[in-house]
Structures are given as C-alpha cells and as structure tokens.
PDB file of C-alpha atoms in Angstrom:
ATOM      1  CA  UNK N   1      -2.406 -13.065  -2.392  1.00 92.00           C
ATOM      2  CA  UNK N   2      -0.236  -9.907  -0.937  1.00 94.00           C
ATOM      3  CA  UNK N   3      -1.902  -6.766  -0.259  1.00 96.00           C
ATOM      4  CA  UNK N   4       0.244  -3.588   0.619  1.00 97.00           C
ATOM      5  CA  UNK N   5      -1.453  -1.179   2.867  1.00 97.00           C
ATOM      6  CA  UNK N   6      -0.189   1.977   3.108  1.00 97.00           C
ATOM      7  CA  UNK N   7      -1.603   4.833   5.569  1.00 97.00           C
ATOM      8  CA  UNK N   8       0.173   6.897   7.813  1.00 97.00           C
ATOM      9  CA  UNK N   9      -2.472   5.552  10.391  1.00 97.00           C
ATOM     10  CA  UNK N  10      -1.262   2.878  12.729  1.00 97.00           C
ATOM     11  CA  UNK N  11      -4.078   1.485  14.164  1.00 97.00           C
ATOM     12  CA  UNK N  12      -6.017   2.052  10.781  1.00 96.00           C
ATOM     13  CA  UNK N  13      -3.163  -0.679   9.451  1.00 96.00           C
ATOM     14  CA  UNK N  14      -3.760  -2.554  12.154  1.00 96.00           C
ATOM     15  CA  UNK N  15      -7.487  -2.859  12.041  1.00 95.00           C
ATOM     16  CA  UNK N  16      -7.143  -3.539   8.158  1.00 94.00           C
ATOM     17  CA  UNK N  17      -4.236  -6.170   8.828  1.00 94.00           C
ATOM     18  CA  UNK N  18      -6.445  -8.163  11.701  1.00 93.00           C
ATOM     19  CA  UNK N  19      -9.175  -8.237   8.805  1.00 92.00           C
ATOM     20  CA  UNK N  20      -7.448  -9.544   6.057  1.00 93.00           C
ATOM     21  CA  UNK N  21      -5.650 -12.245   8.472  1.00 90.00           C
ATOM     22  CA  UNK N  22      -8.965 -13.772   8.711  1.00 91.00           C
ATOM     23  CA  UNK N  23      -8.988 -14.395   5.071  1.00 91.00           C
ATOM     24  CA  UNK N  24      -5.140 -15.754   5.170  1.00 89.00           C
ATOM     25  CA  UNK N  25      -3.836 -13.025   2.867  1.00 94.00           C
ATOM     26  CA  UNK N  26      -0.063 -11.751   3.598  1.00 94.00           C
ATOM     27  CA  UNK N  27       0.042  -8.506   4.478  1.00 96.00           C
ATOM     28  CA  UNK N  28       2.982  -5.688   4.221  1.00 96.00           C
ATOM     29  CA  UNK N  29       2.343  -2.428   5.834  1.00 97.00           C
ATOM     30  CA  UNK N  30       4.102   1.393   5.330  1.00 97.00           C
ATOM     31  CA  UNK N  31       3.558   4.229   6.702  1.00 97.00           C
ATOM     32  CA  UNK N  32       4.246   6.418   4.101  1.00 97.00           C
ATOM     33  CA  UNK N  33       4.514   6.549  -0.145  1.00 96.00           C
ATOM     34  CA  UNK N  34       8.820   6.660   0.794  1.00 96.00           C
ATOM     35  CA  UNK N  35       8.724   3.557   2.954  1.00 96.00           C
ATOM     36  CA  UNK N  36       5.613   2.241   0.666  1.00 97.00           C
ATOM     37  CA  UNK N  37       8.083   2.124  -2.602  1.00 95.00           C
ATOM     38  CA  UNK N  38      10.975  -0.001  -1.651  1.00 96.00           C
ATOM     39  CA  UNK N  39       8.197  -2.797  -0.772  1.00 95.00           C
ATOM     40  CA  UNK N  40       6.669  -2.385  -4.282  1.00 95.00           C
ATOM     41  CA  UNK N  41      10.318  -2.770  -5.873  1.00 91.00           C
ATOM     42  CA  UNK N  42      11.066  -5.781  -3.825  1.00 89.00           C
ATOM     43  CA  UNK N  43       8.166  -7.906  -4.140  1.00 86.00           C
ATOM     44  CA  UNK N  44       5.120  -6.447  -5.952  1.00 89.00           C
ATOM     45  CA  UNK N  45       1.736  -6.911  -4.137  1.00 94.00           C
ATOM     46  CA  UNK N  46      -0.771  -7.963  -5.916  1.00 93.00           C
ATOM     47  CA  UNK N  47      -2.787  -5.615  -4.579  1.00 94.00           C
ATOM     48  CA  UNK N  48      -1.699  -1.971  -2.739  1.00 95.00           C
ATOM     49  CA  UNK N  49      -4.279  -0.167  -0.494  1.00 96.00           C
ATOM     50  CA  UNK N  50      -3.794   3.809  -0.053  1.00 96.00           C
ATOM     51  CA  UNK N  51      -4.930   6.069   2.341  1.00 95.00           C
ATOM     52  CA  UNK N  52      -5.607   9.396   0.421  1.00 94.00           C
ATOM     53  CA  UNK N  53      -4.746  11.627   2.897  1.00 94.00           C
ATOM     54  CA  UNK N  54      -1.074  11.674   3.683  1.00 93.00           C
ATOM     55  CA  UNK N  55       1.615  13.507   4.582  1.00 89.00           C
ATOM     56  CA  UNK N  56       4.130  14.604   2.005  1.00 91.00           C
ATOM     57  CA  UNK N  57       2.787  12.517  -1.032  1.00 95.00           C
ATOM     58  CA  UNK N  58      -1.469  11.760  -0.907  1.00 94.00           C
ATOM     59  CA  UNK N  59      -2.439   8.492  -2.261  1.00 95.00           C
ATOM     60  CA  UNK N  60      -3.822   9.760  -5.056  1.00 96.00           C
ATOM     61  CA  UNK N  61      -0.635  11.671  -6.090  1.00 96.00           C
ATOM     62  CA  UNK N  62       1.105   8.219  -5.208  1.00 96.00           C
ATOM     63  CA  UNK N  63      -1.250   6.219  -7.105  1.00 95.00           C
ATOM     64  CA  UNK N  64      -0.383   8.370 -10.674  1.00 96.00           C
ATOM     65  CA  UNK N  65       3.451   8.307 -10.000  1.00 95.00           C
ATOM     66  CA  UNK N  66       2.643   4.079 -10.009  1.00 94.00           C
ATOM     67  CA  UNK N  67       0.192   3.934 -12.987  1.00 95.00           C
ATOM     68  CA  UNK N  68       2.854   6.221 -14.939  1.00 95.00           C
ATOM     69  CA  UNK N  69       5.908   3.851 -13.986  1.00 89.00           C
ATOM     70  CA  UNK N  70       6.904   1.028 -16.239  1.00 89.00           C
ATOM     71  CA  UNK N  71       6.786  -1.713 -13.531  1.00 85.00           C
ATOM     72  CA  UNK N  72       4.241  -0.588 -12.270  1.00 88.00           C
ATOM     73  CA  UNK N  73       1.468   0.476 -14.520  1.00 85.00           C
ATOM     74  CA  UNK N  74      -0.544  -2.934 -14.947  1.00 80.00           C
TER      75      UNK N  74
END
C-alpha cells in the first residue's frame, strides 16, 4: 500500500511516517498541494492524507481540484 501525506507540518509528517512504518506501508511525503501533485501524476497512492490547513491551497480546496480531475476522481 502507498499513502501520500501531505501537510505543510514537518514533524506532523514525520510522526505520521514513523506510524505507518510500523505497519510496512511506503510512504511519500509533500509539503504542499504544488509539490503534493507531481507525486500523484507519477505514481498514484493508493491512499493521500491532507492536512486542511495550508498555505496557498487548503486540503479541502485540494481535495475537490482531485475528485474533479479525470485521473484522479476514483
């Protein structure tokens, strides 16, 4: 399984990260909805994990732009 977390929080992503390396599951990290998108296009997670409040673009704002995108909808 690959989660994406994305929060602008570093040691939020690191607390998160430490706890799903218990369960084995590979884990990509960004800081932001910019550096969160490129991952996405690469190699979609099977699971992404926002932070709603962020800089720029929230997670919630983030989270419509991917349910509205063709790739990305399901």
């Amino acid at each position: 399984m690959r989660v994406l977390l994305v929060d602008d929080d570093a040691n939020l992503r690191a607390l998160l990260r430490t706890t799903f390396d218990v369960f084995d599951i590979d884990v990509q990290e960004a800081a932001s909805a910019a550096e969160a998108r490129p991952l996405i296009n690469g190699t979609k997670p099977d699971v992404i994990v926002l932070d709603v409040m962020m800089p720029d673009v929230d997670g919630i704002e983030f989270c419509r732009q991917l349910k509205t995108g063709p790739e990305t909808r399901g």
